[in-house]
Coordinates of N, CA, C and O in Angstrom, one line a residue:
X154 N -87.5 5.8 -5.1 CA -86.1 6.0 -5.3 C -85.3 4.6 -5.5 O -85.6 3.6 -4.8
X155 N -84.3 4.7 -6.4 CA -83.6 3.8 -6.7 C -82.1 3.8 -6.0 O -81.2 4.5 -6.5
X156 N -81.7 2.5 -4.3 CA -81.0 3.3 -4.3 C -79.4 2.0 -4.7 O -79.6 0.9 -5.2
X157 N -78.3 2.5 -4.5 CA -77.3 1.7 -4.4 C -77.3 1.1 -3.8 O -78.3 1.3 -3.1
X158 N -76.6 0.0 -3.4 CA -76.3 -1.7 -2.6 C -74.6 -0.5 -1.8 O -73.7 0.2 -2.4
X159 N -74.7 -0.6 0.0 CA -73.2 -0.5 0.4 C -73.8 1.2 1.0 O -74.9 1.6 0.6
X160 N -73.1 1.7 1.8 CA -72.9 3.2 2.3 C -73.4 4.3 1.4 O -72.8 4.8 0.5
X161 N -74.7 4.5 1.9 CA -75.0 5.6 1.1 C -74.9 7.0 1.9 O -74.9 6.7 3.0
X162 N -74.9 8.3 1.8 CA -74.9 9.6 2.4 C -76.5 9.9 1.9 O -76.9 9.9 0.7
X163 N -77.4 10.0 2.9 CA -78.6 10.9 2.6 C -78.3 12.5 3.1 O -77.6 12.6 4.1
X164 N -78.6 13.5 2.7 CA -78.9 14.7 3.4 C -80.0 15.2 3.0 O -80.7 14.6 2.2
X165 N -80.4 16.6 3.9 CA -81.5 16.9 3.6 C -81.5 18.6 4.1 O -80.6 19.0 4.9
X166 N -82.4 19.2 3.7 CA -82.3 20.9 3.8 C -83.8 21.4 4.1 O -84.6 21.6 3.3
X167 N -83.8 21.6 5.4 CA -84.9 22.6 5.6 C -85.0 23.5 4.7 O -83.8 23.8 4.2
X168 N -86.3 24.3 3.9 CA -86.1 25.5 3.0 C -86.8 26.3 3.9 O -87.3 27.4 3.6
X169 N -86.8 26.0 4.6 CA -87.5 27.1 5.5 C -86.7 28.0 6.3 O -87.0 29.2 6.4
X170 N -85.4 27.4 7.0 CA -84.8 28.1 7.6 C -83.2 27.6 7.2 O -82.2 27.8 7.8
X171 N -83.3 26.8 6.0 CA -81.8 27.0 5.6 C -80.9 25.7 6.1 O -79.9 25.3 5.4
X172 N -81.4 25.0 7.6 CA -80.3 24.1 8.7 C -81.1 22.9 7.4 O -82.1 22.6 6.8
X173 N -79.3 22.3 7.7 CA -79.8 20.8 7.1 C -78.5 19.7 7.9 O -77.4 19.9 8.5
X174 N -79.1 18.6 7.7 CA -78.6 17.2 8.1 C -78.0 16.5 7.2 O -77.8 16.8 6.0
X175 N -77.5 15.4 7.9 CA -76.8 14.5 7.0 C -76.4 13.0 8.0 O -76.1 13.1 9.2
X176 N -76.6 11.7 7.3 CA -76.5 10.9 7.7 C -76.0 9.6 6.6 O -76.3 9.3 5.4
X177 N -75.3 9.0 7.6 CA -74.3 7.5 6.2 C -75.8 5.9 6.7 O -76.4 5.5 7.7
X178 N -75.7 5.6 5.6 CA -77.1 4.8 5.7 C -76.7 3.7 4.7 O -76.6 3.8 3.5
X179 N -76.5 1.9 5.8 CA -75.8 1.0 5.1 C -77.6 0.9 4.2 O -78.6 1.4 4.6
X180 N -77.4 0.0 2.7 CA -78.4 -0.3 2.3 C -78.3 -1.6 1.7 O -78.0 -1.7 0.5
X181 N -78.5 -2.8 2.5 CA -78.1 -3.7 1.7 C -78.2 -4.7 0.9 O -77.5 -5.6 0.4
X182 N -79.8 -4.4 0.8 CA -80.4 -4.6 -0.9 C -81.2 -3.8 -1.0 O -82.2 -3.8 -0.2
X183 N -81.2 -3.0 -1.9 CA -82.1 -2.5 -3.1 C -83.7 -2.3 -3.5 O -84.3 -1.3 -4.0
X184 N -84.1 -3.9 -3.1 CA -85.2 -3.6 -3.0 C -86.0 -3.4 -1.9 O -87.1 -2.8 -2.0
X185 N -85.4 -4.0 -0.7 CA -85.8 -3.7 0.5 C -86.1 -2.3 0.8 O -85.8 -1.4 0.1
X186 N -86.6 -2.2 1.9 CA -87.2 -0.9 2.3 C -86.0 -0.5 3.3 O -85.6 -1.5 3.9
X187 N -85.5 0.6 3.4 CA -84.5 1.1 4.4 C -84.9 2.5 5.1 O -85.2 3.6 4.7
X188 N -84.6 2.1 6.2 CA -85.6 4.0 6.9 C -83.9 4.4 7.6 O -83.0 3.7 7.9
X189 N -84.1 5.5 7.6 CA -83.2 6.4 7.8 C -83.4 7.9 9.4 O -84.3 8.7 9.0
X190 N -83.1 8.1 10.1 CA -83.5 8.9 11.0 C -82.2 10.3 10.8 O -81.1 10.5 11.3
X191 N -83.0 11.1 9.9 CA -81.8 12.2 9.2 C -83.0 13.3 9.7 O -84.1 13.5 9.2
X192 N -81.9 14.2 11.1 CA -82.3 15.5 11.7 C -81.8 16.4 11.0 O -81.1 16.2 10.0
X193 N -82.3 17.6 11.5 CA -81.4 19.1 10.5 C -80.8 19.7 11.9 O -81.4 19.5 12.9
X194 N -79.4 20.7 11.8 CA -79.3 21.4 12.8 C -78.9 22.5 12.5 O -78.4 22.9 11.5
X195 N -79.3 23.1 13.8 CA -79.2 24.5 13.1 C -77.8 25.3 12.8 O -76.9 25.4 13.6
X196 N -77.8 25.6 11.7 CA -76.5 26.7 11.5 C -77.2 27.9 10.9 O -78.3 28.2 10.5
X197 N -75.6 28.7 11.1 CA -75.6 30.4 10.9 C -75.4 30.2 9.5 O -75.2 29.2 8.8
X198 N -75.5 31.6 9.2 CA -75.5 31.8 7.1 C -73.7 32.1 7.1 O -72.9 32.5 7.9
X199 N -73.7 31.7 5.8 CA -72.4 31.5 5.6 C -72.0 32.2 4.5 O -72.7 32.0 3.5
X200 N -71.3 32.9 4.4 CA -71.3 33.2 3.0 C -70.7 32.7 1.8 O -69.7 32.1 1.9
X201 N -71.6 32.8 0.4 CA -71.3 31.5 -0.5 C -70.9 32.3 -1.8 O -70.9 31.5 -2.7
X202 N -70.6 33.7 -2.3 CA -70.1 34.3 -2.5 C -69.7 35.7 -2.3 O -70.4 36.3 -1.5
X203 N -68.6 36.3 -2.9 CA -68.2 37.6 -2.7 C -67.7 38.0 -4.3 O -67.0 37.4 -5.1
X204 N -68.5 39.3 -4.4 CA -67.9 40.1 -6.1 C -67.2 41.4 -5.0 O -67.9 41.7 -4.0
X205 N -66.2 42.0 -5.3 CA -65.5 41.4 -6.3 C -64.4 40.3 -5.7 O -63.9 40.5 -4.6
X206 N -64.1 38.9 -6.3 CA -63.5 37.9 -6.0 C -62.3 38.1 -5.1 O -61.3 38.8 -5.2
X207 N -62.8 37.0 -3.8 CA -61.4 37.5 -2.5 C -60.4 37.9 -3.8 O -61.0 37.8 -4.9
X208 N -59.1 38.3 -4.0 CA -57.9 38.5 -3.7 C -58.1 39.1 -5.2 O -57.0 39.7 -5.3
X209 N -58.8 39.3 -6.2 CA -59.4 39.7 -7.2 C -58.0 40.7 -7.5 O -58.2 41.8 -7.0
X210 N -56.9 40.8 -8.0 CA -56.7 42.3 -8.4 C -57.1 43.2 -9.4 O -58.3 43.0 -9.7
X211 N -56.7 44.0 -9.9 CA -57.4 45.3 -10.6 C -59.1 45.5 -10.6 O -59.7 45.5 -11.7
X212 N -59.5 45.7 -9.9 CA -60.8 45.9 -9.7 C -61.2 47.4 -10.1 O -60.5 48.5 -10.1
X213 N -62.2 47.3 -10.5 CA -62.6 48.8 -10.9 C -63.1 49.5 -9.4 O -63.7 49.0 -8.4
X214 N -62.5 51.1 -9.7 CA -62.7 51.6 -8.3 C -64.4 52.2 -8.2 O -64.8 53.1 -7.5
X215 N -64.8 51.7 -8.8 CA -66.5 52.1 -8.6 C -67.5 51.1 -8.1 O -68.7 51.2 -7.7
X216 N -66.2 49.7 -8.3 CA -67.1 48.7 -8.2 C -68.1 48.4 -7.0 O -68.0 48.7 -5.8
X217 N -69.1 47.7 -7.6 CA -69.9 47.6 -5.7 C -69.4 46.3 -5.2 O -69.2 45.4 -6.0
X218 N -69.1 46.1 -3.9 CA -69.1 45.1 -3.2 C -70.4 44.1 -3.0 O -71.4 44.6 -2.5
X219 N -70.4 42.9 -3.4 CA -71.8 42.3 -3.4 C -71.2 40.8 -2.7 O -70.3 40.1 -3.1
X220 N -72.1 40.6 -1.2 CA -71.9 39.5 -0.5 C -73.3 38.7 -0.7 O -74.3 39.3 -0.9
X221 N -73.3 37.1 -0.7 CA -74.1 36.5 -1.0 C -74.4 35.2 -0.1 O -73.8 34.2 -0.1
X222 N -75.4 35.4 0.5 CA -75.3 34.4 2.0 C -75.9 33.2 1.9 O -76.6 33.2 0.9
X223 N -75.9 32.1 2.5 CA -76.1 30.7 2.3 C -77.9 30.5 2.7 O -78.6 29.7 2.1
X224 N -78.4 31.3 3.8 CA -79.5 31.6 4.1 C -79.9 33.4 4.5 O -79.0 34.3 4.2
X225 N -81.1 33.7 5.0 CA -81.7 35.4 5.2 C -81.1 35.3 6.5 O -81.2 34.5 7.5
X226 N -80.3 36.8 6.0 CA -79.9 37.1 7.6 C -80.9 38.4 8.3 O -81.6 39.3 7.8
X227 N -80.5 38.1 9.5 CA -81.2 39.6 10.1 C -80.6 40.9 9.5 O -79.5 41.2 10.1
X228 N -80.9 41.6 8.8 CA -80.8 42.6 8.0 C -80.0 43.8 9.2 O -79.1 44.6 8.9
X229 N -80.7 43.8 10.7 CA -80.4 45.2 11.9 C -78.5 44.2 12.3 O -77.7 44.8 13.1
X230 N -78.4 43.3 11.9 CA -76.9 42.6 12.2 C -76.0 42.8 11.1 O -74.9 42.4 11.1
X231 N -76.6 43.6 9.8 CA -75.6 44.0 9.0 C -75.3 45.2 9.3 O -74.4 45.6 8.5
X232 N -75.8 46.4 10.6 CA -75.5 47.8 10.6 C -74.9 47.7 11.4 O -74.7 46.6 12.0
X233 N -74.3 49.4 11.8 CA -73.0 49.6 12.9 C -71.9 48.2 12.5 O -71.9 47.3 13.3
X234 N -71.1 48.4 11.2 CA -70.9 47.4 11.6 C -70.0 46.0 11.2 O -68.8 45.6 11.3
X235 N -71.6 45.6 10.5 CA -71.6 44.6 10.4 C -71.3 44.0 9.2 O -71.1 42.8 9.2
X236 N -71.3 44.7 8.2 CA -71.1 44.8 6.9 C -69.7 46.1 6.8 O -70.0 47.3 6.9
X237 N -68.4 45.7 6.6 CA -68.0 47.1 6.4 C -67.1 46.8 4.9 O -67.0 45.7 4.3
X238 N -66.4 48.1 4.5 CA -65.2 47.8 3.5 C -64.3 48.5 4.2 O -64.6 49.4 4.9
X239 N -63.3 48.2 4.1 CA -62.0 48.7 4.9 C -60.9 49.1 4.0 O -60.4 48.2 3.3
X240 N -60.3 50.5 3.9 CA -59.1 50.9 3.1 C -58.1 50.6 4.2 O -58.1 50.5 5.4
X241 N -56.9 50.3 2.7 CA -55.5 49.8 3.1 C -54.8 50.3 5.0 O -53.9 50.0 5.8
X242 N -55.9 51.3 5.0 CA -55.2 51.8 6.7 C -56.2 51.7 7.5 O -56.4 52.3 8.5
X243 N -57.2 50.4 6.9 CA -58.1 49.8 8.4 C -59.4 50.7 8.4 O -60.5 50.2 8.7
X244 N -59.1 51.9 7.9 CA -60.6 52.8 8.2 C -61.4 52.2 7.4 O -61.1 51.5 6.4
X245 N -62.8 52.6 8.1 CA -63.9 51.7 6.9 C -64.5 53.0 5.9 O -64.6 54.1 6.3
X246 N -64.7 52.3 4.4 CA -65.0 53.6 3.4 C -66.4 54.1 3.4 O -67.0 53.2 2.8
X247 N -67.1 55.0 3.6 CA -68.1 55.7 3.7 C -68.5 54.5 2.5 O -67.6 54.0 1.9
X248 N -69.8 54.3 2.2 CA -70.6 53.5 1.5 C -72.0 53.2 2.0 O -72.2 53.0 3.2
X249 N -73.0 53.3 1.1 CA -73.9 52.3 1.4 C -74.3 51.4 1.4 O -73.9 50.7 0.4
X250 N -75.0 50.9 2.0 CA -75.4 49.7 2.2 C -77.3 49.3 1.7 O -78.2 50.0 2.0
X251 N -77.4 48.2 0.9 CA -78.6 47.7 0.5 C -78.9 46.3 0.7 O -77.8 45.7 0.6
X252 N -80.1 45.7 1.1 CA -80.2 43.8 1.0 C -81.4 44.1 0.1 O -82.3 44.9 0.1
X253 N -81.0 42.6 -1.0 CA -82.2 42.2 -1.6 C -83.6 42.0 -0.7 O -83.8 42.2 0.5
X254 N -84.1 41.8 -1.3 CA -86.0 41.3 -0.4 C -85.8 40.6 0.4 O -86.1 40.8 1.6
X255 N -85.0 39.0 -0.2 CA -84.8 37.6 0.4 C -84.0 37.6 1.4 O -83.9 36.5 2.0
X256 N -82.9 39.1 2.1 CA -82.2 38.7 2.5 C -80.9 38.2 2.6 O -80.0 38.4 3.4
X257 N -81.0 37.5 1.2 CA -79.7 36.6 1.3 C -78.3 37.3 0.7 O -77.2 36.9 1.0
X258 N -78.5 38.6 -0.2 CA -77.7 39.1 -1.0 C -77.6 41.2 -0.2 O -78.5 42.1 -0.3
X259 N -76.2 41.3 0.3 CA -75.9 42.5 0.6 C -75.0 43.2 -0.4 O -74.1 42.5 -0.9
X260 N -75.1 44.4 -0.9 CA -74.4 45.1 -1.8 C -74.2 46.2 -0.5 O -75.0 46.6 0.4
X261 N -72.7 46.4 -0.9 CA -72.4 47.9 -0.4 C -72.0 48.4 -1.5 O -71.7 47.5 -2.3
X262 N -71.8 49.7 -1.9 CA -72.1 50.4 -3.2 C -71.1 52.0 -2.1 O -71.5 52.7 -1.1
X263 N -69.6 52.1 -2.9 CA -69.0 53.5 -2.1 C -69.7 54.4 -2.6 O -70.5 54.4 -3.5
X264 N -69.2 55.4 -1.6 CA -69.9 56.8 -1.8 C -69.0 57.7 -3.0 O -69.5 58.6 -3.6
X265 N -67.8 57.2 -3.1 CA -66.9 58.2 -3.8 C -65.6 56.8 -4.3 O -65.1 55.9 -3.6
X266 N -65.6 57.1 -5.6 CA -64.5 55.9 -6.5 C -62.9 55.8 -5.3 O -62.3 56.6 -4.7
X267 N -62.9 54.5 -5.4 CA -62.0 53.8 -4.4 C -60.5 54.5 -4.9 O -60.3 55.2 -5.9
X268 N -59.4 54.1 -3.5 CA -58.5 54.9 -4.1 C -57.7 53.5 -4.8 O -57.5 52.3 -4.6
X269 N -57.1 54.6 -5.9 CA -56.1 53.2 -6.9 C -55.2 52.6 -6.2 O -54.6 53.1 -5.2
X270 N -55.0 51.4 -6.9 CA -53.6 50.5 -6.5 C -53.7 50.1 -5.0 O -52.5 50.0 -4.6
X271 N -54.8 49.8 -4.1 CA -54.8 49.7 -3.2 C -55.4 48.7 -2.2 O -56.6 48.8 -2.5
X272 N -55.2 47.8 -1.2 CA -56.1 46.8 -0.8 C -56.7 47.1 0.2 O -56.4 47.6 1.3
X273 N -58.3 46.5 -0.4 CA -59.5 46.7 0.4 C -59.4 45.8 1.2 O -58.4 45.1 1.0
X274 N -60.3 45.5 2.4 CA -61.0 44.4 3.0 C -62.2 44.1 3.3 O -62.7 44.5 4.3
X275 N -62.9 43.6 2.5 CA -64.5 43.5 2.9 C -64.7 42.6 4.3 O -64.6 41.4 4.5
X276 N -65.1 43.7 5.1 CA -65.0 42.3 6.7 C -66.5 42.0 7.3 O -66.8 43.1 7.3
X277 N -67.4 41.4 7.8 CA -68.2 41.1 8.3 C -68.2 40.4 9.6 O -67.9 39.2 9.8
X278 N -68.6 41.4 11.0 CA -68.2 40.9 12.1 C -69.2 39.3 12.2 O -69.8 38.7 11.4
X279 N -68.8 39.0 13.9 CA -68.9 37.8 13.9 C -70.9 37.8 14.8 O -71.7 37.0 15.3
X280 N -70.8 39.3 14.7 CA -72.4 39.1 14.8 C -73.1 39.6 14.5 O -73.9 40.3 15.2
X281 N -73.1 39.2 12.9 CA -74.2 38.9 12.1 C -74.2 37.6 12.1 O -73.3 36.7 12.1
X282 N -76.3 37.8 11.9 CA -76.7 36.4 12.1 C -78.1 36.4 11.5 O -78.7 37.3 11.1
X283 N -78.5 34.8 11.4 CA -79.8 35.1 10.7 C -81.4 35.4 11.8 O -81.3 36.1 12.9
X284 N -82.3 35.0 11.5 CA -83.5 35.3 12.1 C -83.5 34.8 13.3 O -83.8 35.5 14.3
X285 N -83.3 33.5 13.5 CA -83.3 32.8 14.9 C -81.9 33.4 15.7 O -81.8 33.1 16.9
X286 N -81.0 34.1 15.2 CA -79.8 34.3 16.1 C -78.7 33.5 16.0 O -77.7 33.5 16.8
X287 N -78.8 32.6 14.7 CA -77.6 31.8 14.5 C -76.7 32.8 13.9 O -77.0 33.7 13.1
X288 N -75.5 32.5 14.4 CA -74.4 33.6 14.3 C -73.3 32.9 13.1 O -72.7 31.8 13.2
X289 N -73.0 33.8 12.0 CA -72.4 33.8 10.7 C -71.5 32.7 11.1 O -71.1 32.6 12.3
X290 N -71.3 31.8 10.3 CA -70.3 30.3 10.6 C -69.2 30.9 9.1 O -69.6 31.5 8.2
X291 N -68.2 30.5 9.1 CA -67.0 30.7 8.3 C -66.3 32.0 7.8 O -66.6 33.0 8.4
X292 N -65.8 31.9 7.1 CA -64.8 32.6 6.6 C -66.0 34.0 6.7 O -67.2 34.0 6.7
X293 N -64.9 35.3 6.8 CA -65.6 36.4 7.2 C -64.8 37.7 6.6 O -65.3 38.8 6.5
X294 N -63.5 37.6 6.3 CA -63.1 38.7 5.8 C -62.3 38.3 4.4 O -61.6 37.3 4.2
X295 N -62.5 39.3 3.4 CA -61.8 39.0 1.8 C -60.9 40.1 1.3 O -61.1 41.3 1.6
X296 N -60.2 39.8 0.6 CA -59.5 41.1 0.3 C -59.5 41.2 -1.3 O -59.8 40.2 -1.9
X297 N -59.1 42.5 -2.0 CA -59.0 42.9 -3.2 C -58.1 44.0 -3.3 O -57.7 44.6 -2.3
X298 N -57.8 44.2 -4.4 CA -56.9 45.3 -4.9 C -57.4 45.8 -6.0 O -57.8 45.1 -6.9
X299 N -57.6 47.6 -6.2 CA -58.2 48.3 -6.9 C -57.1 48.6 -8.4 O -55.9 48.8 -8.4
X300 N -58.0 48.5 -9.5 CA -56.8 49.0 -10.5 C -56.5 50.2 -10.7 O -57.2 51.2 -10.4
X301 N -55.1 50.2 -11.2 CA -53.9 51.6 -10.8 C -54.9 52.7 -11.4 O -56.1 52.5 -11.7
X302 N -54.2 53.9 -11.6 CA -54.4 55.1 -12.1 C -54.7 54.7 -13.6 O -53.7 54.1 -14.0
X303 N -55.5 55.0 -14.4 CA -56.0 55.0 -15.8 C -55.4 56.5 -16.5 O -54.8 56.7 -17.6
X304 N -55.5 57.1 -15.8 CA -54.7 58.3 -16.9 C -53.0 58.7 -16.0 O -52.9 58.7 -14.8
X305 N -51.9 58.8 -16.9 CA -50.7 59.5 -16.2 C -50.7 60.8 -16.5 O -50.4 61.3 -17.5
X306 N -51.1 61.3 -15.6 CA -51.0 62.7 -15.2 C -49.9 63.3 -14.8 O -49.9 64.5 -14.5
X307 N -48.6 62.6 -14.7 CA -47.4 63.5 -14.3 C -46.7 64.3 -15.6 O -45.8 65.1 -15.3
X308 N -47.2 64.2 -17.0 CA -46.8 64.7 -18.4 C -47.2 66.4 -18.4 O -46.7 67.4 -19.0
X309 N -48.7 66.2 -17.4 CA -49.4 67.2 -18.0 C -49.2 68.8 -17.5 O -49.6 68.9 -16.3
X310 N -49.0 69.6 -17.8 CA -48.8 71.2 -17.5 C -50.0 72.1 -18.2 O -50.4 71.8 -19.3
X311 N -50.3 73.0 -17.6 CA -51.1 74.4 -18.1 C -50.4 75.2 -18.1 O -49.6 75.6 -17.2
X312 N -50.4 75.7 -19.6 CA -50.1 77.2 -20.1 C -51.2 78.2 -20.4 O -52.3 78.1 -21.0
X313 N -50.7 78.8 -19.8 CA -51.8 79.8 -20.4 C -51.2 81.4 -20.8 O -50.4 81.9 -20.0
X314 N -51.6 81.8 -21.8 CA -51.2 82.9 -22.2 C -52.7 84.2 -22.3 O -53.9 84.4 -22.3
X315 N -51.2 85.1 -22.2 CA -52.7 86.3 -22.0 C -52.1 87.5 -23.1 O -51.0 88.1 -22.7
X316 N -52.5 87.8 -24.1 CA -52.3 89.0 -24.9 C -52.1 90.4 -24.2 O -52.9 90.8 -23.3
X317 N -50.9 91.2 -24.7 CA -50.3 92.5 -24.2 C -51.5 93.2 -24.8 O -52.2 92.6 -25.6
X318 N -51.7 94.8 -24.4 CA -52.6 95.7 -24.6 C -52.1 95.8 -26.6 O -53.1 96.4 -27.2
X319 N -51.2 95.5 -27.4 CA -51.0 95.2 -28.3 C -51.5 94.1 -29.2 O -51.2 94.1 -30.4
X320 N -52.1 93.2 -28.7 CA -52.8 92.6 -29.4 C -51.9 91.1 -29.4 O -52.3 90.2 -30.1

């Protein structure tokens, strides 16, 4: 490695379990050999995206909810729970729930099209955690708004007519 002359930042990332370190490392020549003593510690998964986008409005009301975690969480800390969606009056919406293989990616998927014009909350309690029991670090709940009604239905009436014994 080639590195700069003055303050460098090394980090570094367990792939095994996700924790990483970081350390400031004067270097003050170049070619010299410089050692560095850079630990990892452990942190909880974090989440590093959400579809549909926090504050997202017009969302389609079929859409699935898909959370995307920084490391594999324990999968039994996403039930009862731990994974929910929440309509505009706090109840959470009947849905299922799936994780990829890896862990790292939860979809909840409703059971029945969201209601229009209205704001969700996708929330994730504060215990969920991954395999060792590190417990979720940051931001934990997002919100969205579903798009309005697609058809106006206030125009429409049934007639129906029924022919006299005359025809």
């Amino acid at each position: 490695l080639v590195a700069p002359t003055g303050n460098v930042a090394v980090a570094v990332t367990d792939l095994v379990t996700g924790n990483s370190g970081s350390v400031q490392v004067n270097v003050p020549d170049p070619q010299a050999i410089t050692t560095a003593d850079v630990g990892v510690v452990a942190t909880g998964p974090q989440v590093v995206s959400v579809t549909p986008e926090p504050g997202a409005p017009a969302v389609s009301r079929v859409a699935p909810v898909i959370v995307t975690f920084s490391k594999p969480v324990n999968p039994a800390t996403l039930l009862s729970g731990g994974l929910q969606l929440l309509g505009s009056d706090s109840q959470a919406v009947n849905a299922s729930l799936s994780l990829n293989l890896g862990n790292t990616t939860a979809t909840l998927l409703p059971n029945s099209p969201l209601a229009a014009d209205a704001l969700f909350t996708v929330a994730l309690s504060t215990n969920v955690s991954d395999a060792t029991g590190q417990k979720l670090a940051g931001e934990a709940t997002f919100t969205f708004t579903t798009e309005t009604e697609l058809l106006d239905r206030s125009w429409m009436q049934l007639t129906s007519f029924e022919p006299d014994a005359n025809g």
